[in-house]
Short mmCIF file of C-alpha atoms in Angstrom, two decimals:
data_model
loop_
_atom_site.label_atom_id
_atom_site.label_comp_id
_atom_site.label_asym_id
_atom_site.label_seq_id
_atom_site.Cartn_x
_atom_site.Cartn_y
_atom_site.Cartn_z
CA MET A 6 10.38 -29.10 -20.43
CA SER A 7 10.17 -29.67 -16.68
CA GLU A 8 6.85 -30.46 -15.03
CA PRO A 9 6.66 -27.03 -13.28
CA ALA A 10 7.48 -25.26 -16.56
CA SER A 11 4.74 -27.22 -18.32
CA ARG A 12 2.27 -26.29 -15.60
CA ALA A 13 3.29 -22.63 -15.85
CA GLU A 14 2.59 -22.66 -19.58
CA LYS A 15 -0.90 -24.07 -19.01
CA LEU A 16 -1.66 -21.62 -16.20
CA ASP A 17 -0.57 -18.64 -18.29
CA ALA A 18 -2.77 -19.83 -21.15
CA VAL A 19 -5.92 -19.52 -19.02
CA ASP A 20 -4.89 -16.42 -17.02
CA GLN A 21 -7.74 -13.88 -17.31
CA LEU A 22 -5.41 -11.02 -16.35
CA ALA A 23 -2.61 -11.91 -18.78
CA ALA A 24 -3.56 -9.14 -21.23
CA LYS A 25 -2.88 -6.51 -18.56
CA ARG A 26 0.84 -7.19 -18.87
CA SER A 27 0.93 -5.28 -22.17
CA GLU A 28 -0.19 -2.12 -20.33
CA PHE A 29 3.16 -1.93 -18.50
CA VAL A 30 6.69 -1.07 -19.59
CA LEU A 31 8.54 -4.33 -19.02
CA ASP A 32 11.58 -6.21 -20.31
CA ASP A 33 12.85 -9.78 -20.01
CA VAL A 34 13.62 -9.38 -16.30
CA VAL A 35 11.42 -11.27 -13.84
CA TYR A 36 10.27 -8.36 -11.70
CA LEU A 37 9.19 -9.51 -8.23
CA ASP A 38 9.69 -6.24 -6.38
CA GLY A 39 6.34 -4.60 -7.02
CA ASN A 40 5.78 -4.69 -3.27
CA SER A 41 8.47 -1.96 -3.08
CA LEU A 42 8.04 -0.15 -6.40
CA GLY A 43 5.47 -1.08 -9.01
CA ALA A 44 6.35 -1.26 -12.70
CA LEU A 45 5.65 1.71 -14.99
CA PRO A 46 2.20 1.69 -16.64
CA ALA A 47 2.62 2.49 -20.33
CA ALA A 48 0.10 5.35 -20.26
CA VAL A 49 2.06 7.39 -17.72
CA PRO A 50 4.89 8.95 -19.82
CA GLY A 51 2.51 10.48 -22.35
CA ARG A 52 0.24 11.80 -19.63
CA VAL A 53 3.13 13.37 -17.73
CA GLU A 54 4.36 14.99 -20.94
CA ASP A 55 0.92 16.53 -21.46
CA VAL A 56 0.84 17.78 -17.87
CA VAL A 57 4.26 19.38 -18.24
CA ARG A 58 4.11 20.72 -21.81
CA ARG A 59 0.45 21.72 -22.18
CA GLN A 60 -1.16 22.02 -18.75
CA TRP A 61 1.85 23.69 -17.11
CA GLY A 62 3.68 24.98 -20.17
CA GLU A 63 0.72 26.51 -22.01
CA LEU A 64 -2.19 26.89 -19.62
CA ARG A 65 -0.01 27.62 -16.59
CA ILE A 66 -2.08 28.96 -13.65
CA ARG A 67 -5.32 28.30 -15.54
CA SER A 68 -4.77 24.56 -15.10
CA TRP A 69 -5.85 24.71 -11.45
CA ASP A 70 -9.37 25.11 -12.85
CA GLU A 71 -9.26 24.11 -16.50
CA SER A 72 -7.16 20.96 -16.04
CA GLY A 73 -8.75 19.96 -12.74
CA TRP A 74 -5.63 20.35 -10.63
CA TRP A 75 -7.50 21.72 -7.62
CA THR A 76 -9.88 18.76 -7.34
CA ALA A 77 -7.25 16.10 -8.07
CA PRO A 78 -6.77 14.90 -4.45
CA GLU A 79 -10.43 13.94 -4.05
CA ARG A 80 -10.91 12.82 -7.66
CA ILE A 81 -7.97 10.43 -7.51
CA GLY A 82 -9.07 9.34 -4.06
CA ASP A 83 -12.33 8.21 -5.63
CA ARG A 84 -10.32 6.20 -8.18
CA ILE A 85 -8.55 4.38 -5.36
CA ALA A 86 -11.73 3.88 -3.30
CA PRO A 87 -13.05 0.76 -5.11
CA LEU A 88 -9.66 -0.91 -4.73
CA VAL A 89 -9.90 -0.72 -0.93
CA GLY A 90 -13.64 -1.22 -0.61
CA ALA A 91 -14.68 2.37 0.05
CA ALA A 92 -17.56 4.45 -1.27
CA PRO A 93 -16.67 7.78 -2.92
CA GLY A 94 -15.98 10.85 -0.82
CA GLN A 95 -13.87 9.19 1.87
CA ILE A 96 -10.32 9.23 0.46
CA VAL A 97 -8.03 12.17 -0.18
CA VAL A 98 -4.69 11.78 -1.95
CA GLY A 99 -1.61 13.72 -0.91
CA ASP A 100 1.48 13.90 1.29
CA SER A 101 3.46 10.78 2.23
CA THR A 102 2.30 7.70 4.10
CA SER A 103 4.30 8.90 7.10
CA VAL A 104 2.55 12.27 7.19
CA ASN A 105 -0.84 10.60 6.81
CA VAL A 106 -0.08 8.17 9.64
CA PHE A 107 0.64 11.18 11.84
CA LYS A 108 -2.56 12.96 10.81
CA ALA A 109 -4.68 9.85 11.28
CA LEU A 110 -3.23 8.81 14.62
CA VAL A 111 -3.41 12.23 16.27
CA ALA A 112 -6.94 12.71 14.93
CA ALA A 113 -7.87 9.26 16.26
CA VAL A 114 -6.61 10.13 19.75
CA ARG A 115 -8.53 13.41 19.66
CA MET A 116 -11.72 11.61 18.63
CA ALA A 117 -11.31 9.03 21.40
CA GLY A 118 -11.43 11.71 24.08
CA GLU A 119 -9.51 12.66 27.22
CA GLY A 120 -10.44 9.59 29.26
CA ARG A 121 -8.40 7.28 27.04
CA ASP A 122 -4.68 7.61 27.54
CA GLU A 123 -3.11 4.63 25.76
CA VAL A 124 -2.25 4.02 22.11
CA LEU A 125 -1.57 0.51 20.83
CA VAL A 126 0.83 0.05 17.91
CA ASP A 127 1.78 -3.02 15.92
CA ALA A 128 5.07 -4.17 17.46
CA THR A 129 6.10 -5.69 14.11
CA THR A 130 5.28 -2.57 12.11
CA PHE A 131 7.38 -0.87 9.46
CA PRO A 132 9.77 1.26 11.56
CA THR A 133 8.45 4.66 10.43
CA ASP A 134 4.94 3.85 11.67
CA GLY A 135 6.45 3.07 15.05
CA TYR A 136 8.49 6.26 15.12
CA ILE A 137 5.47 8.36 14.27
CA ALA A 138 3.25 6.53 16.75
CA GLU A 139 5.78 7.28 19.49
CA SER A 140 5.90 10.95 18.54
CA ALA A 141 2.10 11.22 18.24
CA ALA A 142 1.66 9.62 21.67
CA ARG A 143 4.22 11.97 23.21
CA LEU A 144 2.64 15.04 21.62
CA THR A 145 -0.86 14.08 22.80
CA GLY A 146 0.23 13.01 26.29
CA ARG A 147 -0.63 9.36 25.74
CA THR A 148 1.30 6.19 26.53
CA LEU A 149 2.42 4.05 23.62
CA ARG A 150 2.14 0.29 24.01
CA PRO A 151 3.60 -1.98 21.30
CA VAL A 152 1.75 -5.29 20.89
CA THR A 153 1.57 -7.89 18.15
CA PRO A 154 -1.67 -7.93 16.13
CA ALA A 155 -2.57 -11.27 17.75
CA GLU A 156 -2.29 -9.64 21.19
CA VAL A 157 -4.57 -6.70 20.35
CA PRO A 158 -7.91 -8.20 21.52
CA SER A 159 -6.55 -9.01 24.98
CA ALA A 160 -4.65 -5.69 25.20
CA LEU A 161 -7.72 -3.53 24.55
CA ASN A 162 -9.39 -1.86 27.52
CA ASP A 163 -11.26 1.30 28.46
CA ARG A 164 -7.98 3.25 28.40
CA THR A 165 -7.31 2.47 24.73
CA ALA A 166 -7.65 5.53 22.53
CA ALA A 167 -6.41 4.27 19.17
CA VAL A 168 -4.82 1.23 17.54
CA LEU A 169 -2.39 1.45 14.59
CA LEU A 170 -1.98 -1.81 12.66
CA ASN A 171 -0.55 -3.04 9.37
CA HIS A 172 -2.87 -5.06 7.15
CA VAL A 173 0.08 -7.07 5.76
CA ASP A 174 3.43 -7.48 7.51
CA TYR A 175 6.12 -5.95 5.31
CA ARG A 176 8.76 -8.56 6.25
CA THR A 177 6.86 -11.83 6.16
CA GLY A 178 3.84 -11.11 3.98
CA ARG A 179 1.49 -12.24 6.78
CA LEU A 180 -2.06 -10.95 6.30
CA HIS A 181 -3.69 -9.87 9.54
CA ASP A 182 -7.39 -10.30 10.27
CA LEU A 183 -8.70 -6.80 9.58
CA PRO A 184 -12.40 -7.63 10.06
CA ALA A 185 -11.96 -9.31 13.46
CA LEU A 186 -9.40 -6.83 14.77
CA THR A 187 -11.45 -3.84 13.65
CA ALA A 188 -14.53 -5.28 15.35
CA ALA A 189 -12.56 -5.81 18.57
CA ILE A 190 -11.23 -2.26 18.49
CA ARG A 191 -14.70 -0.84 17.86
CA GLY A 192 -16.12 -3.01 20.64
CA ALA A 193 -13.62 -1.51 23.07
CA GLY A 194 -14.64 2.03 22.09
CA ALA A 195 -11.28 2.82 20.47
CA VAL A 196 -10.45 4.16 17.01
CA SER A 197 -8.86 1.92 14.38
CA VAL A 198 -6.09 3.12 12.06
CA TRP A 199 -4.90 0.69 9.37
CA ASP A 200 -1.80 0.90 7.18
CA LEU A 201 -2.68 -0.61 3.78
CA CYS A 202 0.69 -0.16 2.03
CA HIS A 203 1.15 -3.87 1.37
CA SER A 204 -2.46 -4.81 0.68
CA ALA A 205 -4.11 -2.11 -1.47
CA GLY A 206 -4.06 -3.29 -5.07
CA ALA A 207 -3.20 -6.85 -4.09
CA LEU A 208 -6.28 -8.09 -2.24
CA PRO A 209 -9.74 -6.97 -1.10
CA VAL A 210 -9.64 -4.69 1.95
CA GLY A 211 -13.29 -3.86 2.66
CA LEU A 212 -12.87 -0.61 4.57
CA ASP A 213 -16.56 0.29 4.52
CA GLU A 214 -17.81 -3.27 4.96
CA HIS A 215 -15.74 -3.85 8.08
CA GLY A 216 -16.23 -0.44 9.69
CA VAL A 217 -12.62 0.74 9.61
CA ASP A 218 -12.33 4.24 11.05
CA LEU A 219 -9.15 5.59 9.45
CA ALA A 220 -6.66 4.15 6.98
CA VAL A 221 -3.56 5.24 5.13
CA GLY A 222 -1.51 3.79 2.31
CA CYS A 223 1.11 4.47 -0.29
CA THR A 224 0.53 4.30 -4.05
CA TYR A 225 3.93 3.28 -5.41
CA LYS A 226 3.71 -0.44 -4.65
CA TYR A 227 0.80 -2.46 -6.05
CA LEU A 228 -0.90 0.73 -7.33
CA ASN A 229 2.12 1.50 -9.54
CA GLY A 230 2.04 5.26 -9.00
CA GLY A 231 5.79 5.81 -9.35
CA PRO A 232 8.66 6.54 -6.95
CA GLY A 233 7.51 8.81 -4.14
CA SER A 234 3.98 9.07 -5.54
CA PRO A 235 1.53 10.67 -3.09
CA ALA A 236 -0.12 8.57 -0.42
CA TYR A 237 -3.77 8.62 0.64
CA LEU A 238 -5.90 9.00 3.74
CA TYR A 239 -9.28 7.35 4.32
CA VAL A 240 -11.71 8.91 6.79
CA ARG A 241 -14.91 6.98 7.35
CA GLN A 242 -17.98 8.97 6.37
CA GLY A 243 -19.47 8.95 9.86
CA LEU A 244 -16.30 10.39 11.39
CA GLN A 245 -15.55 13.16 8.92
CA ASP A 246 -17.18 15.95 10.89
CA ARG A 247 -15.07 14.92 13.91
CA PHE A 248 -11.77 14.56 12.07
CA ASP A 249 -9.53 17.15 13.73
CA SER A 250 -6.29 17.25 11.75
CA PRO A 251 -3.08 18.13 13.58
CA LEU A 252 -1.91 19.77 10.33
CA PRO A 253 -4.65 22.26 9.44
CA GLY A 254 -3.42 23.74 6.16
CA TRP A 255 -5.01 26.23 3.82
CA ASN A 256 -6.00 23.47 1.38
CA SER A 257 -8.40 21.96 3.91
CA HIS A 258 -9.92 25.28 4.97
CA ALA A 259 -13.64 25.84 4.38
CA GLU A 260 -12.62 28.99 2.45
CA PRO A 261 -9.13 28.24 1.14
CA PHE A 262 -8.93 31.51 -0.76
CA GLY A 263 -10.55 33.55 1.99
CA MET A 264 -7.17 33.84 3.72
CA ARG A 265 -8.82 33.91 7.15
CA ALA A 266 -6.69 34.33 10.25
CA SER A 267 -8.57 31.53 12.00
CA TYR A 268 -8.93 27.97 10.75
CA GLU A 269 -12.30 26.49 9.87
CA PRO A 270 -12.15 22.98 8.40
CA GLY A 271 -13.90 22.16 5.18
CA SER A 272 -16.35 19.29 4.92
CA GLY A 273 -15.71 15.71 3.95
CA ALA A 274 -12.46 13.88 3.33
CA LEU A 275 -10.73 17.05 2.14
CA ARG A 276 -10.16 17.79 5.83
CA GLY A 277 -7.14 15.55 5.32
CA ARG A 278 -5.54 17.99 2.87
CA VAL A 279 -2.76 20.25 4.11
CA GLY A 280 -0.80 22.27 1.55
CA THR A 281 -0.54 22.64 -2.21
CA PRO A 282 -0.72 19.19 -3.89
CA ASP A 283 2.26 17.76 -5.77
CA ILE A 284 0.57 17.96 -9.15
CA LEU A 285 3.18 16.23 -11.32
CA SER A 286 3.26 13.10 -9.16
CA MET A 287 -0.46 13.31 -8.48
CA LEU A 288 -1.41 13.24 -12.16
CA ALA A 289 1.15 10.54 -12.97
CA LEU A 290 -0.63 8.45 -10.35
CA GLU A 291 -4.00 9.22 -11.91
CA ALA A 292 -2.76 7.91 -15.25
CA ALA A 293 -1.28 4.84 -13.59
CA LEU A 294 -4.60 3.95 -12.00
CA GLU A 295 -6.20 3.55 -15.43
CA VAL A 296 -4.75 0.03 -15.66
CA TRP A 297 -7.36 -0.92 -13.06
CA ASP A 298 -10.28 -0.14 -15.37
CA GLY A 299 -12.46 -3.25 -15.56
CA VAL A 300 -10.30 -5.26 -13.14
CA PRO A 301 -12.10 -6.76 -10.11
CA VAL A 302 -9.93 -6.86 -7.00
CA GLU A 303 -11.27 -10.36 -6.38
CA ALA A 304 -9.69 -11.56 -9.65
CA VAL A 305 -6.40 -10.00 -8.60
CA ARG A 306 -6.57 -11.78 -5.26
CA ALA A 307 -7.32 -15.14 -6.89
CA LYS A 308 -4.31 -14.82 -9.18
CA SER A 309 -2.11 -13.56 -6.36
CA LEU A 310 -2.82 -16.66 -4.30
CA ALA A 311 -2.28 -18.88 -7.33
CA LEU A 312 1.07 -17.20 -8.06
CA THR A 313 2.33 -17.45 -4.50
CA ASP A 314 1.11 -21.05 -4.18
CA PHE A 315 2.91 -21.94 -7.41
CA PHE A 316 6.10 -20.18 -6.32
CA LEU A 317 6.20 -22.10 -3.04
CA GLU A 318 5.59 -25.35 -4.95
CA CYS A 319 8.38 -24.56 -7.42
CA VAL A 320 10.75 -23.66 -4.59
CA ALA A 321 9.98 -27.00 -2.92
CA GLU A 322 10.57 -28.76 -6.25
CA TYR A 323 13.80 -27.02 -7.25
CA VAL A 324 15.61 -25.74 -4.16
CA PRO A 325 17.67 -28.19 -2.08
CA GLU A 326 15.83 -29.13 1.12
CA GLY A 327 16.75 -27.03 4.13
CA ARG A 328 18.41 -24.29 2.09
CA VAL A 329 15.56 -21.78 2.59
CA GLU A 330 12.68 -21.44 5.05
CA SER A 331 9.42 -19.71 4.17
CA LEU A 332 8.28 -17.08 6.67
CA THR A 333 5.04 -16.53 4.77
CA PRO A 334 1.98 -18.41 6.02
CA LEU A 335 0.64 -21.23 3.86
CA ALA A 336 -2.98 -20.48 4.77
CA HIS A 337 -4.59 -18.21 2.19
CA ALA A 338 -6.44 -16.26 4.88
CA GLU A 339 -3.08 -15.32 6.41
CA ARG A 340 -1.11 -14.49 3.26
CA GLY A 341 -0.65 -11.21 1.41
CA SER A 342 0.91 -11.04 -2.05
CA GLN A 343 4.54 -11.68 -1.25
CA VAL A 344 6.69 -14.61 -0.19
CA ALA A 345 9.52 -14.13 2.29
CA LEU A 346 12.23 -16.78 2.41
CA ARG A 347 14.83 -16.95 5.17
CA CYS A 348 18.30 -17.72 3.89
CA ASP A 349 21.63 -17.46 5.74
CA ASP A 350 23.41 -15.57 2.94
CA ALA A 351 20.33 -13.69 1.74
CA GLY A 352 22.10 -10.45 0.80
CA ASP A 353 24.57 -12.20 -1.49
CA VAL A 354 21.87 -14.49 -2.90
CA MET A 355 19.68 -11.53 -3.87
CA ARG A 356 22.58 -9.77 -5.58
CA ARG A 357 23.25 -12.90 -7.63
CA LEU A 358 19.55 -13.28 -8.47
CA ILE A 359 19.41 -9.70 -9.74
CA ASP A 360 22.54 -10.30 -11.84
CA ARG A 361 20.67 -13.18 -13.46
CA GLY A 362 17.50 -11.21 -14.17
CA VAL A 363 15.32 -12.08 -11.18
CA VAL A 364 14.59 -8.97 -9.12
CA GLY A 365 13.32 -9.24 -5.58
CA ASP A 366 14.74 -7.55 -2.51
CA PHE A 367 16.63 -8.27 0.69
CA ARG A 368 15.71 -7.38 4.25
CA ALA A 369 18.41 -7.67 6.89
CA PRO A 370 19.58 -9.88 8.28
CA ASP A 371 18.42 -12.93 6.33
CA VAL A 372 15.20 -12.41 4.36
CA LEU A 373 14.61 -12.67 0.61
CA ARG A 374 11.34 -10.93 -0.34
CA PHE A 375 9.48 -11.66 -3.55
CA GLY A 376 6.41 -9.57 -4.39
CA PHE A 377 3.82 -10.87 -6.85
CA THR A 378 1.89 -8.21 -8.74
CA PRO A 379 -0.89 -10.07 -10.57
CA LEU A 380 -1.41 -7.40 -13.24
CA TYR A 381 1.98 -8.08 -14.82
CA VAL A 382 3.57 -11.17 -13.26
CA GLY A 383 2.89 -14.48 -14.98
CA PHE A 384 3.34 -18.11 -14.00
CA ALA A 385 6.33 -18.57 -16.32
CA ASP A 386 7.99 -15.71 -14.41
CA VAL A 387 7.36 -17.56 -11.18
CA GLU A 388 8.81 -20.84 -12.46
CA ARG A 389 11.90 -19.06 -13.79
CA ALA A 390 12.44 -17.22 -10.51
CA ALA A 391 12.33 -20.44 -8.48
CA ARG A 392 14.60 -22.24 -10.95
CA VAL A 393 17.19 -19.47 -10.93
CA LEU A 394 17.02 -19.31 -7.13
CA ALA A 395 17.82 -23.04 -7.00
CA GLU A 396 20.75 -22.56 -9.37
CA VAL A 397 22.12 -19.67 -7.31
CA LEU A 398 21.81 -21.71 -4.13
CA GLY A 399 23.62 -24.60 -5.78
#
């Protein structure tokens, strides 16, 4: 047994989260793509069958009340809240991340007021966030200014209305300084909007603690909600009565069944609701979130850092020098839960890795991404992935 393999065995033996692996549907593949689509929690199929056969099939329309369908967006939001450091009553689940980015950004501009005519957006953001930021700025008559997260403090001024940032860079896995950036945005009198897609469920976020104004995120990555599972929107308690949604649907009306001709927003986070919730996906997500029962996010973060440290060490041990370059910061304070390796023939390398049972993903033109989901990835998985990568690279 190699030295890294021996270390992996010892690390797995003392892993406090190891038992969580049995709560997922897994095979002998090393699955390192949970930063794109989380593995299936074992409780989900049975729950979905009950939703379809009994709640829909037998109770039918009665399930809006008797099965709690109507309150699901807020109820499931409260399940997510501890994972992102939020008190109850501030998160509503529904729609896609893209739609929630639009709602949050337009509402942020409206809250900032007419005197502020510039919106800052993360220049390295996932493309959709950039597209939506451009559209939101155009619709609200603001100017969009792309800047890197590091440039935000110096770019802020009394014209800044809102700032849209990613907590973790989707390409490199770089973790941005949410506390310091949020404080700078607040100090400039602007409204902060954070995209948590690559951090929620992987590391502590601290939305309430750090005074974040608005946040959005998906649930199909580290939260394992399933393909296309509904996203969520966080509205800080102190801003809820000022949250003016650009998509005022009947589900967020103060009297949703009053069928009024004029719109009057309800109270609380439900102002972020729009139309009828996607119940099948919503309740699959609710079942998926049960794997988090009794799991401190801090323990997940500790294992995440240990996994990514070990992977980088194994890569250095096994892979020929100069064959790959890590784009992911070594400093723990700057690292999410993925490792991105630059490799000239990355697309072909990833195809060969997948053929050999190591699943990550490829980002053009030359990036191999490996996501480490601490609830079901072990240290032996990490050692195997690095060893197979070395064999593929020759």
